[in-house]
mmCIF file of C-alpha atoms in Angstrom:
data_model
loop_
_atom_site.group_PDB
_atom_site.id
_atom_site.type_symbol
_atom_site.label_atom_id
_atom_site.label_comp_id
_atom_site.label_asym_id
_atom_site.label_seq_id
_atom_site.Cartn_x
_atom_site.Cartn_y
_atom_site.Cartn_z
ATOM 1 C CA UNK A 1 0.000 0.000 0.000
ATOM 2 C CA UNK A 2 1.460 3.398 -0.922
ATOM 3 C CA UNK A 3 2.156 5.855 1.823
ATOM 4 C CA UNK A 4 0.091 8.983 2.125
ATOM 5 C CA UNK A 5 3.122 11.183 1.509
ATOM 6 C CA UNK A 6 3.936 10.197 -2.071
ATOM 7 C CA UNK A 7 6.307 12.210 -4.216
ATOM 8 C CA UNK A 8 5.674 13.200 -7.794
ATOM 9 C CA UNK A 9 3.111 15.192 -9.743
ATOM 10 C CA UNK A 10 0.220 16.261 -7.575
ATOM 11 C CA UNK A 11 1.956 15.372 -4.316
ATOM 12 C CA UNK A 12 1.483 18.884 -2.953
ATOM 13 C CA UNK A 13 -2.234 18.860 -3.769
ATOM 14 C CA UNK A 14 -2.588 15.399 -2.233
ATOM 15 C CA UNK A 15 -0.911 16.532 0.974
ATOM 16 C CA UNK A 16 -3.005 19.698 1.137
ATOM 17 C CA UNK A 17 -6.156 17.601 0.720
ATOM 18 C CA UNK A 18 -5.058 15.275 3.514
ATOM 19 C CA UNK A 19 -4.378 18.165 5.872
ATOM 20 C CA UNK A 20 -7.691 19.859 5.066
ATOM 21 C CA UNK A 21 -9.561 16.575 5.489
ATOM 22 C CA UNK A 22 -7.819 15.865 8.783
ATOM 23 C CA UNK A 23 -8.919 19.242 10.085
ATOM 24 C CA UNK A 24 -12.513 18.730 8.919
ATOM 25 C CA UNK A 25 -12.854 15.118 10.094
ATOM 26 C CA UNK A 26 -11.313 15.942 13.463
ATOM 27 C CA UNK A 27 -14.017 18.518 14.072
ATOM 28 C CA UNK A 28 -17.080 16.710 12.729
ATOM 29 C CA UNK A 29 -18.493 13.294 11.897
ATOM 30 C CA UNK A 30 -17.800 11.698 8.505
ATOM 31 C CA UNK A 31 -21.342 12.361 7.265
ATOM 32 C CA UNK A 32 -21.216 16.000 8.386
ATOM 33 C CA UNK A 33 -18.103 16.773 6.311
ATOM 34 C CA UNK A 34 -18.665 17.670 2.676
ATOM 35 C CA UNK A 35 -16.090 17.138 -0.036
ATOM 36 C CA UNK A 36 -16.880 20.565 -1.475
ATOM 37 C CA UNK A 37 -16.000 22.103 1.890
ATOM 38 C CA UNK A 38 -12.608 20.376 1.869
ATOM 39 C CA UNK A 39 -11.642 21.410 -1.651
ATOM 40 C CA UNK A 40 -12.960 24.947 -1.214
ATOM 41 C CA UNK A 41 -10.832 25.382 1.922
ATOM 42 C CA UNK A 42 -7.651 24.868 -0.124
ATOM 43 C CA UNK A 43 -8.797 26.166 -3.487
ATOM 44 C CA UNK A 44 -8.651 23.036 -5.626
ATOM 45 C CA UNK A 45 -11.157 21.429 -7.993
ATOM 46 C CA UNK A 46 -13.625 18.903 -6.576
ATOM 47 C CA UNK A 47 -12.295 16.288 -9.006
ATOM 48 C CA UNK A 48 -8.976 16.296 -7.111
ATOM 49 C CA UNK A 49 -10.534 14.068 -4.450
ATOM 50 C CA UNK A 50 -11.577 11.469 -7.002
ATOM 51 C CA UNK A 51 -8.240 11.720 -8.790
ATOM 52 C CA UNK A 52 -6.105 11.227 -5.681
ATOM 53 C CA UNK A 53 -8.354 9.098 -3.466
ATOM 54 C CA UNK A 54 -11.199 7.665 -5.538
ATOM 55 C CA UNK A 55 -13.824 9.542 -3.532
ATOM 56 C CA UNK A 56 -14.735 10.684 -0.050
ATOM 57 C CA UNK A 57 -14.324 7.245 1.549
ATOM 58 C CA UNK A 58 -10.844 6.876 0.064
ATOM 59 C CA UNK A 59 -9.925 10.345 1.318
ATOM 60 C CA UNK A 60 -11.224 9.471 4.784
ATOM 61 C CA UNK A 61 -9.196 6.251 4.895
ATOM 62 C CA UNK A 62 -6.082 8.006 3.559
ATOM 63 C CA UNK A 63 -6.541 10.688 6.214
ATOM 64 C CA UNK A 64 -6.607 8.027 8.921
ATOM 65 C CA UNK A 65 -3.455 6.488 7.445
ATOM 66 C CA UNK A 66 -1.792 9.920 7.282
ATOM 67 C CA UNK A 67 -2.604 10.477 10.957
ATOM 68 C CA UNK A 68 -1.347 6.995 11.916
ATOM 69 C CA UNK A 69 1.922 7.493 10.007
ATOM 70 C CA UNK A 70 2.466 10.815 11.760
ATOM 71 C CA UNK A 71 1.845 9.276 15.172
ATOM 72 C CA UNK A 72 4.068 6.314 14.372
ATOM 73 C CA UNK A 73 6.891 8.616 13.331
ATOM 74 C CA UNK A 74 6.526 10.676 16.491
ATOM 75 C CA UNK A 75 6.327 7.645 18.784
ATOM 76 C CA UNK A 76 8.981 5.451 17.143
ATOM 77 C CA UNK A 77 11.986 6.960 18.999
ATOM 78 C CA UNK A 78 10.213 6.497 22.338
ATOM 79 C CA UNK A 79 9.253 2.925 21.524
ATOM 80 C CA UNK A 80 12.836 2.114 20.528
ATOM 81 C CA UNK A 81 14.110 3.482 23.864
ATOM 82 C CA UNK A 82 11.571 1.384 25.775
ATOM 83 C CA UNK A 83 12.436 -1.746 23.796
ATOM 84 C CA UNK A 84 16.148 -1.162 24.366
ATOM 85 C CA UNK A 85 15.565 -0.866 28.104
ATOM 86 C CA UNK A 86 13.623 -4.152 28.326
ATOM 87 C CA UNK A 87 15.470 -7.358 29.133
ATOM 88 C CA UNK A 88 16.002 -9.598 26.124
ATOM 89 C CA UNK A 89 13.113 -12.096 26.111
ATOM 90 C CA UNK A 90 15.108 -14.619 24.064
ATOM 91 C CA UNK A 91 18.093 -14.603 26.443
ATOM 92 C CA UNK A 92 16.344 -16.811 29.019
ATOM 93 C CA UNK A 93 15.612 -19.624 26.564
#
């Protein structure tokens, strides 16, 4: 599965859509957020959602993935420190 932060043509628009959708979906329920509202907030054509995500559901799922990747990146260093501090589970076998 491709990451939400792809490079290439349209990558900036894709990222802007993800950020706008994250803001909208974090404030209101899925059904209460309109695709027109998202595209209007960043000044792109409504067809950009279909082009990049296949529709509103795809945008919603990509937004969740974008959020998860951001959290994973932020938490990874902490998790690695915790894992390094734990005793080696395989050493006792």
